[in-house]
Coordinates of C-alpha atoms and ligand atoms in Angstrom, one line a residue:
M18 CA 35.9 -20.6 9.5
L19 CA 34.7 -17.1 11.1
R20 CA 31.6 -18.8 13.0
N21 CA 30.0 -22.1 13.0
A22 CA 26.3 -20.7 14.6
T23 CA 24.3 -17.8 14.5
C24 CA 23.2 -15.5 17.4
G25 CA 19.7 -17.0 16.8
Q26 CA 20.4 -20.5 16.9
L27 CA 21.8 -22.2 20.3
R28 CA 19.5 -23.9 22.8
S29 CA 19.7 -26.2 25.8
E30 CA 20.3 -29.5 23.9
N31 CA 23.7 -27.8 22.6
Q32 CA 24.8 -27.6 26.0
G33 CA 28.8 -28.4 26.2
R34 CA 29.1 -27.7 22.6
T35 CA 32.0 -25.5 21.4
V36 CA 31.0 -22.5 19.1
A37 CA 32.1 -19.9 17.1
L38 CA 29.9 -16.7 16.8
A39 CA 30.1 -13.2 15.1
G40 CA 28.0 -10.2 15.1
W41 CA 27.1 -6.9 16.8
V42 CA 27.6 -5.8 20.3
D43 CA 24.0 -5.0 21.3
S44 CA 24.8 -4.2 24.8
L45 CA 27.8 -4.7 27.6
R46 CA 27.0 -5.0 31.0
D47 CA 29.5 -5.3 34.0
H48 CA 28.2 -7.4 37.1
S49 CA 30.7 -7.4 39.6
G50 CA 33.4 -8.6 37.5
V51 CA 31.8 -10.5 35.1
L52 CA 31.1 -9.1 31.5
F53 CA 27.8 -9.9 29.8
V54 CA 27.5 -9.2 26.1
N55 CA 24.4 -9.4 24.0
L56 CA 25.7 -10.4 20.8
R57 CA 23.2 -9.8 17.9
D58 CA 22.8 -10.8 14.0
R59 CA 20.1 -11.2 11.9
Y60 CA 18.6 -14.4 13.6
G61 CA 18.7 -13.1 17.1
I62 CA 20.5 -12.5 20.4
T63 CA 22.7 -14.6 22.1
Q64 CA 24.4 -13.7 25.7
I65 CA 28.1 -14.1 26.0
T66 CA 29.5 -14.3 29.6
I67 CA 33.4 -13.4 29.8
T68 CA 35.1 -13.8 33.4
P69 CA 38.5 -12.8 34.1
S70 CA 39.9 -16.2 33.7
V71 CA 40.0 -15.0 29.7
G72 CA 43.2 -13.2 30.8
E73 CA 43.6 -9.7 31.6
E74 CA 44.4 -8.3 28.0
M75 CA 41.2 -9.8 26.4
F76 CA 39.0 -8.7 29.6
E77 CA 39.9 -5.2 29.2
L78 CA 39.5 -5.6 25.6
V79 CA 35.9 -6.8 25.9
R80 CA 35.6 -3.9 28.8
S81 CA 36.5 -1.5 26.1
L82 CA 33.6 -2.7 23.4
R83 CA 31.0 -0.1 22.2
N84 CA 27.8 -0.9 21.1
E85 CA 27.6 -1.8 17.5
D86 CA 31.5 -3.2 17.6
V87 CA 31.7 -6.3 15.5
I88 CA 33.3 -9.1 17.3
R89 CA 33.8 -12.8 17.0
V90 CA 33.3 -15.2 19.8
V91 CA 34.4 -18.7 20.7
G92 CA 33.1 -20.6 23.7
T93 CA 31.2 -23.2 25.3
V94 CA 27.3 -23.3 25.3
Q95 CA 26.3 -23.6 29.3
P96 CA 23.0 -23.5 30.7
R97 CA 22.0 -19.8 32.1
P98 CA 21.8 -20.3 36.1
V99 CA 18.1 -20.6 37.3
G100 CA 16.5 -16.9 37.8
I101 CA 18.6 -15.2 34.9
V102 CA 16.6 -17.6 32.3
N103 CA 15.3 -15.2 29.5
T104 CA 12.0 -16.5 28.4
K105 CA 11.5 -13.5 26.0
I106 CA 13.8 -14.8 23.5
A107 CA 14.9 -18.1 21.8
T108 CA 18.0 -18.7 23.2
G109 CA 17.1 -17.4 26.4
E110 CA 18.0 -20.5 28.6
I111 CA 21.6 -20.6 27.5
E112 CA 24.6 -18.3 27.5
V113 CA 28.1 -18.7 25.6
K114 CA 31.1 -18.8 28.0
A115 CA 33.6 -17.0 26.1
S116 CA 37.4 -18.5 25.8
E117 CA 38.4 -15.8 23.1
V118 CA 36.9 -12.5 21.4
V119 CA 38.3 -10.6 18.6
V120 CA 37.1 -7.4 17.3
L121 CA 36.5 -7.5 13.6
N122 CA 35.5 -3.9 13.2
R123 CA 35.1 -1.0 15.7
T124 CA 32.4 1.3 14.9
A125 CA 32.3 4.8 15.1
V126 CA 29.9 6.7 17.4
V127 CA 26.4 5.8 16.3
P128 CA 23.8 8.3 15.6
F129 CA 21.3 5.9 17.5
L130 CA 21.5 2.4 18.7
P131 CA 19.6 -0.3 16.4
G132 CA 19.0 -2.1 19.8
A133 CA 17.6 0.4 21.7
P134 CA 13.7 0.5 22.4
E135 CA 13.0 4.1 21.6
I136 CA 12.8 4.9 17.6
P137 CA 14.5 7.8 16.2
S138 CA 12.9 10.1 13.9
E139 CA 12.2 9.0 10.3
E140 CA 14.7 11.4 8.8
T141 CA 17.4 10.1 10.8
R142 CA 16.4 6.4 10.2
L143 CA 16.3 6.9 6.6
K144 CA 19.9 9.0 6.6
Y145 CA 21.4 5.9 8.4
R146 CA 19.1 3.5 6.6
Y147 CA 22.0 0.8 7.2
L148 CA 21.6 1.5 11.2
D149 CA 17.7 1.3 10.9
L150 CA 17.7 -2.1 8.8
R151 CA 19.8 -3.6 11.7
R152 CA 16.7 -3.0 13.9
P153 CA 15.1 -6.6 14.6
Q154 CA 11.6 -5.3 13.7
M155 CA 12.9 -4.1 10.1
Q156 CA 14.8 -7.4 9.7
K157 CA 11.4 -9.2 10.7
T158 CA 9.6 -7.3 8.2
L159 CA 12.0 -7.9 5.4
E160 CA 12.1 -11.4 6.4
L161 CA 8.4 -11.7 5.9
R162 CA 8.6 -10.0 2.7
H163 CA 10.8 -12.4 1.2
R164 CA 8.5 -15.2 2.6
I165 CA 5.6 -13.6 1.0
T166 CA 7.3 -13.3 -2.3
K167 CA 8.6 -17.0 -2.0
V168 CA 4.8 -18.3 -1.6
M169 CA 4.0 -16.4 -4.5
R170 CA 6.5 -17.7 -6.9
D171 CA 6.1 -21.0 -5.5
Y172 CA 2.0 -21.0 -5.7
F173 CA 2.4 -19.5 -9.8
D174 CA 4.9 -21.9 -10.6
E175 CA 2.7 -24.8 -9.8
H176 CA -0.1 -23.3 -11.6
D177 CA 1.9 -23.2 -14.9
F178 CA 2.7 -19.3 -14.6
L179 CA 6.1 -18.0 -16.2
E180 CA 8.0 -15.2 -15.0
V181 CA 8.8 -13.1 -17.6
E182 CA 10.9 -9.9 -17.4
T183 CA 9.5 -6.9 -19.0
P184 CA 11.6 -3.7 -20.0
M185 CA 12.3 -1.1 -17.6
L186 CA 13.1 1.3 -20.6
G187 CA 9.6 1.5 -22.5
K188 CA 7.3 4.2 -24.3
S189 CA 5.5 6.7 -22.6
T190 CA 1.7 6.0 -22.7
P191 CA -0.1 8.2 -20.4
E192 CA -1.6 5.6 -18.3
G193 CA -3.2 8.0 -15.5
A194 CA 0.0 9.0 -13.7
R195 CA 2.9 11.1 -14.8
D196 CA 6.0 9.1 -16.1
Y197 CA 9.4 8.9 -14.9
L198 CA 11.1 9.8 -18.3
V199 CA 15.0 8.3 -19.0
P200 CA 16.6 10.2 -22.3
S201 CA 18.2 8.5 -24.8
R202 CA 21.6 9.6 -25.6
V203 CA 22.0 7.5 -28.9
N204 CA 18.6 9.2 -30.1
P205 CA 18.7 12.9 -29.1
G206 CA 15.6 14.7 -28.0
T207 CA 13.9 11.4 -27.2
F208 CA 13.0 9.6 -24.2
Y209 CA 12.0 6.4 -22.4
A210 CA 9.5 6.0 -19.9
L211 CA 9.9 3.8 -16.6
P212 CA 7.1 1.5 -16.6
Q213 CA 4.1 2.5 -14.7
S214 CA 2.9 -1.1 -15.0
P215 CA 3.8 -3.9 -17.5
Q216 CA 0.0 -3.7 -18.6
L217 CA 1.0 -3.6 -22.6
Y218 CA 3.7 -6.0 -22.0
K219 CA 1.6 -8.5 -20.2
Q220 CA -1.3 -8.3 -22.9
I221 CA 1.2 -8.7 -25.9
L222 CA 2.4 -11.7 -24.1
M223 CA -0.8 -13.3 -23.8
I224 CA -1.3 -12.6 -27.8
A225 CA 2.0 -14.1 -28.2
G226 CA 0.6 -17.5 -26.6
Y227 CA 2.5 -17.5 -23.1
D228 CA -0.7 -18.2 -21.6
R229 CA 0.1 -17.6 -17.9
Y230 CA 2.4 -14.4 -16.9
V231 CA 3.5 -13.6 -13.6
Q232 CA 6.3 -10.9 -12.5
I233 CA 7.0 -9.3 -9.3
A234 CA 7.4 -5.9 -11.1
R235 CA 9.1 -2.6 -10.1
C236 CA 6.7 0.3 -11.2
F237 CA 7.2 4.2 -11.2
R238 CA 4.6 6.8 -11.0
D239 CA 5.7 10.3 -10.6
E240 CA 2.8 11.4 -8.7
D241 CA 2.6 13.8 -5.5
L242 CA 3.1 11.3 -2.6
R243 CA 0.7 10.4 0.1
A244 CA 1.6 9.0 3.2
D245 CA 1.3 5.3 1.8
R246 CA 2.6 5.9 -1.7
Q247 CA 6.3 5.7 -3.2
P248 CA 7.4 7.0 -6.5
E249 CA 9.0 3.5 -7.1
F250 CA 7.1 0.5 -5.8
T251 CA 6.6 -3.4 -6.4
Q252 CA 3.8 -5.2 -8.0
L253 CA 2.6 -8.8 -8.1
D254 CA 1.5 -8.8 -11.8
L255 CA -0.1 -11.5 -13.4
E256 CA -2.1 -12.2 -16.7
M257 CA -4.1 -15.3 -17.9
S258 CA -5.4 -16.2 -21.1
F259 CA -8.8 -17.8 -21.9
V260 CA -10.3 -16.7 -18.9
E261 CA -13.1 -14.7 -17.1
M262 CA -13.4 -12.9 -14.4
D263 CA -14.1 -15.7 -11.8
D264 CA -11.1 -17.6 -13.0
I265 CA -8.8 -14.7 -11.9
I266 CA -10.8 -14.1 -8.7
D267 CA -10.4 -17.8 -7.8
M268 CA -6.8 -17.9 -8.9
V269 CA -5.9 -15.0 -6.6
S270 CA -8.2 -16.2 -3.6
G271 CA -5.9 -19.5 -3.7
L272 CA -3.2 -17.4 -3.4
V273 CA -4.6 -15.4 -0.6
Q274 CA -5.4 -18.8 1.3
R275 CA -2.1 -19.9 0.8
L276 CA -0.1 -16.4 1.9
M277 CA -2.7 -16.5 5.1
K278 CA -1.5 -20.2 6.0
E279 CA 2.2 -20.2 5.1
V280 CA 2.8 -16.6 6.3
L281 CA 0.7 -16.1 9.0
G282 CA -0.4 -19.7 10.2
R283 CA -4.0 -19.3 9.8
D284 CA -6.4 -21.2 7.8
M285 CA -8.7 -19.3 5.9
P286 CA -12.0 -20.4 4.2
L287 CA -12.7 -19.6 0.9
P288 CA -14.5 -18.1 -1.5
I289 CA -13.3 -14.5 -0.5
P290 CA -16.9 -12.5 0.0
R291 CA -17.6 -10.4 -3.4
M292 CA -19.6 -7.2 -3.3
E293 CA -20.8 -5.2 -6.4
Y294 CA -19.1 -1.6 -6.5
A295 CA -22.7 -0.1 -6.4
E296 CA -23.6 -1.9 -3.3
A297 CA -20.3 -1.3 -1.8
M298 CA -20.7 2.6 -2.3
E299 CA -24.3 2.4 -1.1
R300 CA -23.5 0.7 2.3
F301 CA -20.3 2.1 3.0
G302 CA -19.5 5.0 0.6
H303 CA -16.2 3.9 -0.5
D304 CA -14.9 0.8 -3.1
A305 CA -12.5 -0.3 -0.5
P306 CA -14.7 -1.0 2.3
D307 CA -13.6 -2.1 5.8
L308 CA -15.6 -4.8 6.7
R309 CA -14.3 -5.3 10.2
F310 CA -16.9 -3.3 11.8
G311 CA -20.7 -2.5 10.9
M312 CA -22.0 1.2 11.2
E313 CA -23.5 1.0 7.4
L314 CA -24.7 4.1 5.8
V315 CA -28.6 4.0 5.9
D316 CA -30.3 6.0 3.4
L317 CA -33.2 8.8 4.4
T318 CA -33.6 10.6 1.0
E319 CA -37.0 9.5 0.7
L320 CA -38.0 10.1 4.2
A321 CA -36.1 13.4 3.9
K322 CA -38.5 14.6 1.3
T323 CA -41.4 14.3 3.6
V324 CA -40.1 16.3 6.4
D325 CA -40.4 19.9 7.1
F326 CA -36.7 20.4 8.2
R327 CA -35.6 22.3 5.0
V328 CA -31.9 21.6 4.9
F329 CA -32.6 17.8 4.3
R330 CA -35.7 18.3 2.4
S331 CA -34.3 20.6 -0.4
V332 CA -31.1 18.4 -0.7
A333 CA -33.4 15.4 -1.4
E334 CA -35.7 17.2 -3.5
S335 CA -32.9 18.7 -5.7
G336 CA -31.0 15.2 -6.5
G337 CA -29.0 14.8 -3.4
R338 CA -29.2 12.1 -0.8
V339 CA -29.5 12.4 3.0
R340 CA -27.7 9.5 4.6
A341 CA -26.5 8.7 8.0
I342 CA -24.7 6.4 10.3
N343 CA -25.3 5.1 13.8
A344 CA -22.3 5.1 16.1
P345 CA -23.5 2.5 18.8
G346 CA -23.0 3.8 22.2
A347 CA -21.1 6.7 21.5
A348 CA -23.3 9.9 22.7
E349 CA -21.5 10.2 25.7
R350 CA -18.3 9.9 23.9
Y351 CA -18.7 13.1 21.8
S352 CA -19.2 16.4 23.6
R353 CA -20.2 19.4 21.8
K354 CA -16.5 20.3 21.3
D355 CA -15.8 17.2 19.6
I356 CA -18.4 17.4 17.2
D357 CA -17.6 20.7 16.1
G358 CA -14.0 19.3 15.5
L359 CA -15.8 16.5 13.5
N360 CA -17.8 19.2 11.6
Q361 CA -14.7 21.2 10.9
W362 CA -12.9 17.9 9.5
V363 CA -15.5 17.1 7.0
I364 CA -15.7 20.9 6.0
E365 CA -12.0 20.8 5.4
H366 CA -11.2 17.2 4.1
F367 CA -14.2 16.4 2.1
G368 CA -15.5 19.9 0.6
A369 CA -18.7 18.9 2.4
K370 CA -21.3 21.8 3.9
G371 CA -21.1 20.1 7.3
I372 CA -22.8 17.3 9.3
A373 CA -25.8 17.1 11.5
W374 CA -26.3 15.1 14.6
L375 CA -28.6 13.7 16.9
K376 CA -28.1 11.7 20.0
V377 CA -30.3 8.9 21.8
D378 CA -31.2 10.1 25.3
P379 CA -31.3 7.4 28.0
D380 CA -34.9 7.6 27.9
G381 CA -35.0 7.0 24.1
R382 CA -35.7 10.4 22.8
L383 CA -33.7 12.2 20.1
A384 CA -32.0 15.0 21.2
G385 CA -29.8 17.7 19.3
P386 CA -30.0 21.2 17.8
I387 CA -31.7 19.8 14.8
A388 CA -34.2 17.4 16.8
K389 CA -36.7 20.7 17.0
N390 CA -37.2 20.6 13.1
F391 CA -38.9 17.4 13.3
K392 CA -42.2 16.0 14.3
P393 CA -42.4 13.5 16.8
E394 CA -43.5 10.6 14.2
E395 CA -40.6 11.8 11.8
L396 CA -38.1 11.5 14.9
E397 CA -39.5 8.0 15.6
R398 CA -38.9 6.9 11.8
I399 CA -35.2 8.1 11.6
K400 CA -34.6 6.0 15.3
E401 CA -36.3 3.1 13.5
K402 CA -34.3 3.2 10.1
L403 CA -30.9 3.6 12.1
E404 CA -31.9 1.2 14.5
A405 CA -30.8 4.0 17.1
K406 CA -30.9 2.8 21.0
P407 CA -30.4 4.8 24.2
G408 CA -26.9 6.2 24.3
D409 CA -26.5 5.7 20.2
F410 CA -24.8 8.8 18.2
L411 CA -26.4 9.6 14.8
L412 CA -24.7 11.4 12.3
F413 CA -26.2 13.0 8.9
S414 CA -24.9 14.0 5.6
A415 CA -26.9 15.9 3.3
D416 CA -25.2 16.5 0.3
A417 CA -24.5 15.2 -3.3
F418 CA -24.1 11.6 -3.6
E419 CA -20.4 11.6 -3.9
T420 CA -20.0 14.1 -1.1
T421 CA -22.3 12.0 1.5
C422 CA -20.0 8.9 0.2
K423 CA -16.7 10.9 1.4
V424 CA -18.3 12.3 4.5
L425 CA -19.9 9.0 6.1
N426 CA -16.9 6.7 4.9
G427 CA -14.5 9.3 6.5
L428 CA -16.5 9.5 9.6
R429 CA -17.4 5.6 9.8
R430 CA -13.5 4.8 9.6
R431 CA -12.5 7.4 12.2
L432 CA -15.2 6.8 14.8
A433 CA -14.4 3.1 14.5
S434 CA -10.8 4.0 15.3
E435 CA -11.6 6.3 18.0
L436 CA -14.3 3.9 19.7
K437 CA -12.0 0.8 19.2
L438 CA -14.4 -1.1 16.9
I439 CA -11.9 -2.8 15.2
D440 CA -10.1 -6.2 16.0
P441 CA -6.3 -5.5 14.9
N442 CA -5.5 -9.1 14.4
E443 CA -8.5 -9.7 11.8
M444 CA -7.4 -10.2 8.3
N445 CA -11.0 -9.0 6.4
F446 CA -10.8 -9.6 2.5
C447 CA -13.4 -9.1 0.1
W448 CA -13.4 -8.7 -3.9
I449 CA -15.3 -5.5 -5.1
V450 CA -16.6 -6.2 -8.7
H451 CA -18.2 -4.8 -11.8
F452 CA -16.8 -0.8 -11.2
P453 CA -18.2 1.6 -13.7
M454 CA -16.2 1.6 -17.1
F455 CA -15.9 5.6 -17.2
A456 CA -15.7 8.4 -14.5
W457 CA -16.7 11.9 -15.9
D458 CA -13.7 14.4 -15.3
E459 CA -15.3 17.7 -15.3
E460 CA -12.2 20.0 -15.6
D461 CA -10.7 17.4 -18.4
G462 CA -11.5 17.3 -22.2
V463 CA -11.9 19.7 -25.1
A464 CA -12.0 23.7 -23.7
G465 CA -12.4 22.1 -20.1
G466 CA -16.0 21.0 -21.2
G467 CA -15.5 17.8 -19.3
R468 CA -14.9 14.0 -20.6
Y469 CA -14.7 10.5 -19.8
V470 CA -11.5 8.9 -18.2
A471 CA -11.1 5.3 -17.7
M472 CA -12.0 4.3 -14.0
H473 CA -9.3 1.2 -14.4
H474 CA -7.2 1.8 -17.7
P475 CA -8.5 2.1 -21.3
F476 CA -7.9 -1.7 -21.9
T477 CA -10.5 -2.6 -19.6
A478 CA -13.6 -4.9 -21.1
P479 CA -17.0 -3.6 -20.4
R480 CA -19.5 -6.5 -19.4
T481 CA -20.4 -8.4 -22.5
E482 CA -24.2 -7.8 -22.1
D483 CA -23.2 -3.7 -21.4
V484 CA -21.5 -3.7 -25.0
P485 CA -24.2 -2.0 -27.0
L486 CA -24.0 1.2 -24.4
L487 CA -20.9 1.8 -25.9
D488 CA -23.2 3.7 -28.3
S489 CA -25.8 4.8 -26.5
D490 CA -24.8 5.2 -22.9
P491 CA -21.4 5.0 -21.9
G492 CA -21.9 6.7 -18.5
K493 CA -23.7 3.3 -17.4
L494 CA -21.4 0.9 -18.7
K495 CA -20.0 -1.7 -16.0
A496 CA -16.4 -3.0 -16.6
Q497 CA -15.4 -6.6 -15.9
A498 CA -13.3 -5.0 -13.2
Y499 CA -12.2 -6.6 -9.7
D500 CA -10.4 -5.1 -6.8
L501 CA -9.1 -7.1 -3.9
V502 CA -9.9 -5.3 -0.7
L503 CA -8.0 -6.0 2.8
N504 CA -9.1 -4.1 5.8
G505 CA -10.5 -1.3 3.9
F506 CA -7.3 -1.1 1.6
E507 CA -7.4 -1.8 -1.8
V508 CA -4.5 -4.3 -2.4
G509 CA -5.2 -5.1 -6.2
G510 CA -6.7 -4.4 -9.1
G511 CA -7.3 -5.8 -12.5
T512 CA -10.0 -6.5 -15.3
I513 CA -10.5 -8.4 -18.1
R514 CA -8.9 -6.7 -21.2
I515 CA -10.7 -6.0 -24.6
H516 CA -9.4 -8.4 -27.1
D517 CA -11.3 -7.0 -29.9
G518 CA -9.5 -4.2 -31.9
T519 CA -13.0 -2.3 -32.7
I520 CA -14.0 -2.1 -29.2
Q521 CA -10.6 -1.0 -28.3
H522 CA -10.7 1.9 -30.7
K523 CA -14.3 2.8 -29.7
V524 CA -12.9 3.0 -26.3
F525 CA -10.0 5.0 -27.4
E526 CA -12.4 7.4 -28.9
L527 CA -14.9 7.8 -26.1
L528 CA -12.1 8.7 -23.9
G529 CA -11.3 11.2 -26.5
L530 CA -8.3 10.1 -28.0
A531 CA -7.6 11.4 -31.7
E532 CA -7.0 8.9 -34.4
E533 CA -3.2 10.0 -34.6
T534 CA -2.7 10.3 -30.9
C535 CA -3.6 6.7 -30.9
R536 CA -2.0 5.5 -33.6
S537 CA 1.2 6.8 -32.4
M538 CA 0.8 5.9 -28.8
F539 CA -1.0 2.5 -29.0
G540 CA -0.4 1.5 -32.5
F541 CA 1.5 -1.5 -31.7
L542 CA -1.3 -2.8 -29.3
L543 CA -3.8 -2.3 -32.3
D544 CA -2.0 -4.2 -34.3
A545 CA -1.1 -6.9 -32.2
L546 CA -4.7 -7.2 -31.5
S547 CA -5.8 -7.6 -34.9
F548 CA -3.2 -10.9 -35.2
G549 CA -5.5 -13.3 -33.3
A550 CA -5.7 -12.1 -29.6
P551 CA -7.0 -14.5 -27.2
P552 CA -9.6 -13.3 -24.3
H553 CA -7.5 -12.4 -21.6
G554 CA -7.1 -10.5 -18.1
G555 CA -5.2 -10.2 -15.4
I556 CA -4.5 -8.2 -11.9
A557 CA -2.0 -6.6 -10.0
L558 CA -1.3 -6.7 -6.4
G559 CA 0.4 -4.0 -4.5
L560 CA 3.1 -5.7 -2.5
D561 CA 4.2 -3.3 -0.4
R562 CA 0.9 -2.7 1.1
L563 CA 0.1 -6.3 1.4
V564 CA 3.5 -6.9 3.4
M565 CA 2.4 -3.7 5.8
L566 CA -1.0 -5.3 6.2
F567 CA 0.5 -8.8 6.9
A568 CA 2.9 -7.5 9.1
G569 CA 0.4 -5.3 11.1
L570 CA 2.1 -2.0 10.3
D571 CA 0.9 1.1 9.2
N572 CA 3.8 2.7 7.2
I573 CA 4.6 1.5 3.9
R574 CA 8.1 2.8 4.2
D575 CA 8.9 0.3 7.0
C576 CA 8.0 -2.3 4.2
I577 CA 11.0 -1.2 2.0
A578 CA 14.2 -1.6 2.4
F579 CA 15.0 1.7 0.7
P580 CA 12.4 3.9 0.4
K581 CA 11.9 7.5 -0.5
T582 CA 10.7 10.5 1.4
A583 CA 7.2 12.5 0.6
K584 CA 9.4 14.6 -1.4
A585 CA 10.9 11.6 -3.5
A586 CA 14.2 11.6 -2.2
D587 CA 16.6 8.8 -0.9
L588 CA 18.0 10.6 2.3
M589 CA 20.8 8.0 2.3
T590 CA 22.5 8.4 -1.2
G591 CA 20.9 12.0 -1.7
A592 CA 19.2 11.2 -4.7
P593 CA 18.3 13.2 -6.9
S594 CA 21.1 15.2 -7.3
P595 CA 22.6 17.4 -10.1
V596 CA 24.5 16.1 -12.6
A597 CA 27.8 17.3 -14.4
E598 CA 27.3 19.6 -17.2
K599 CA 29.2 16.9 -19.8
Q600 CA 26.4 14.4 -18.8
L601 CA 23.8 16.7 -19.8
E602 CA 25.4 17.7 -23.2
E603 CA 25.8 14.2 -24.0
L604 CA 22.1 13.5 -23.4
A605 CA 21.5 16.8 -25.5
I606 CA 19.5 18.0 -22.6
K607 CA 19.3 21.9 -21.4
T608 CA 17.8 22.3 -17.9
A609 CA 15.9 25.5 -16.9
T610 CA 18.9 26.4 -14.5
I611 CA 21.8 26.3 -17.1
Q612 CA 19.8 27.1 -20.2
N613 CA 20.6 30.8 -20.6
V614 CA 24.4 29.8 -20.9
T615 CA 23.9 26.9 -23.4
L616 CA 21.2 29.0 -25.1
K617 CA 24.1 31.7 -25.6
N618 CA 26.5 29.2 -26.7
A619 CA 24.5 27.8 -29.3
D620 CA 23.5 31.6 -30.7
A621 CA 27.2 31.8 -30.8
D622 CA 27.6 28.7 -32.8
L623 CA 24.9 29.7 -35.0
E624 CA 26.2 33.1 -35.8
K625 CA 29.6 31.6 -36.7
K626 CA 28.2 29.5 -38.8
E627 CA 26.1 32.3 -40.8
Ligands
LIG713 N1 -1.7 -2.8 -14.6 C1 -2.9 -2.6 -13.7 C2 -2.4 -1.6 -12.6 O1 -1.2 -1.6 -12.2 C3 -3.5 -3.8 -12.9 C4 -4.1 -4.7 -14.0 O2 -5.1 -4.2 -14.5 O3 -3.8 -5.9 -14.1 O4 -3.2 -1.0 -11.8

C-alpha cells in the first residue's frame, strides 16, 4: 500500500499512529539540523519532521528534495510542540515524524510553484495547467463544482427527472450564434454541427413522452469571446411536460435553495422575488439587475418637457427619455477630472452623447455646470424626484430609451463598485419574467431593411392572452420567458415552448424564414409537433458562471479545468492546430491556404479525363 492516510486527514486524536503518506513537496525547511517538509495532496498539507535519526543517507536524500518532487513518507503522528501549532490549517496540531522517506518521482525545474502565494500570469497558468491545477485554490473550486453538479443530479433524480444524453454531432440550425462544424467523411461535403444547446432534442424528448429530462450538457458557440465566455461551456439543461411558467420557476427555485444549503451552508427563504422585464428596464436599465444595492433609475422625462434647459427638453419632446441616478454621498468622491473620465467612458462604451451631472452642496443647493439652466423651482423638483440630500451626486442621461438604459446601468454598477456599496458575501437571486418575444434588428432582413429576431429562441411561446398580437402587432408580444439572475448576472434562461405547429409556423414566418428554409432546417420539429406534442417548457442554467458566483470568483476560466483563451486556444495542447493534408483529403476539404495546389491537381485530373 502506497499510503494509508491523506495529507489533510490527521488530527491530534491520531497521535501515536504509524502512517504512510504520499504527495508533493510543498516546501522544505532546515531548522538547525531538523528538516521540515510540508507535504501536499488534494486534501491538504501535513508537516513532516525528519531528524538525523533516520540515518545519514536518508537525511541527505530529504535535504536534496526540491519543491514539487513526489515522495512517500512513513512515520508516526505526534503533537506539534506548543508554539508551532498552526491554526490556519486543519492538520496544524500534529506533525508526522518520519522513519522512512522514498522519492517516487523527481520534478524538473518548475516554471512556478503551485504552493507559492503569488499567482503567475494567466498565459503561464494555462500553458502549464497541470501545475496550476495543483494550486489549492483551483482544487477547491473544482471540488465545489463537483459538489454543485452532485446536488443537481440528486435533486432532479428525487423529482423524477431522467438524465438523457443528446448527440454531440447534430444538425446545423442557426439558433443565434455561429456553429462549430464537423465534416462528415462518409458523406463528403456535408457537416455536422456541435450543439449550441440540446434545445430541439429536449423538446423531442417531451413529445416522446419522457416527461422530465435533465442533462449537464456541453454546448458550443463560435462567437467572439468576451471575458466571461468560452467556446465550449456547460449548461444544466432541463425540460418538463404539462407545465406552466410557475412550475419551472418553482422547480428551479427549489434547486437554488438546495444548492445554497448544501454547497454554502446557508438558509434561503422562498419564493425568490420576481420582476417583470419591463419593470427591470425601468428601474435598473438592465434585464439582469444587481439588486444588492439601490441607486435605482429615476425618470424625469415629463419634468424635462417643462424645463428651459434645451438639451433635456428636446430629447424629452422627441420621444427620448431623461433619466437619472443618485449616488448617495458621492459628491466629494468624484472630482471634475473623475467626471470627465466617466463622461468619456459612457461615450466610448455605450454610444451615448455624454452625461450631465449635479452635486448637492452641504447647504442643500444643487451645483454643477448645468445648474444655471434651471429655475429654482425646477431644481427643487429634481431634488425631490431623486430624493437628493446634501453630499449626493446626481448623474443624468438624456437619450433614446435603450441608450439611457445602457448608460445608467453602466454607471450604476461602476459607481456601486467604486463606492463599495456591494456586500461581496450576499447572494441575491431574482427572476425576470415576460421578456418581449421579438426584438427588431435594424441591420438584418431583406435588403437590410430590418427584421424581427427572437429574443430568446424561435421555439418560445407567447403569453396565451397575447396570441392575437401575432397577427396584429408582433412587436408588442410578451413571451412566457424567464431568466434567473444572481448578483446582476444572468445565470439561466428558459421559456414555455410553442407546442402548436400552426403557431410555430407563424413565428418562423415572422422571423423571416422562408417556407423551404423552414422545412429543411426544422422540418423534423414541425413533423414532431404534429404528432401529439404536450405543453412543455424548460430552462438552462450556465454551470460555469454559477460555479464562479458560488465560489466568489470573478473569472470563469478559474472554474473550468481546461479552459480556452480569448482567441479560443488551448495553450497547453496547442489546439486548434493544422492537420495533415491526408486528413483533409479524406474529408474532401480544401482550406483556403492549400486551395491553389489542390485546385491545380483537380484541374489536371479533369484534363486527363477529357
Ligand atoms: N436552450 C436555451 C439556451 O441554451 C435554454 C432553454 O430555453 O431551455 O439558452
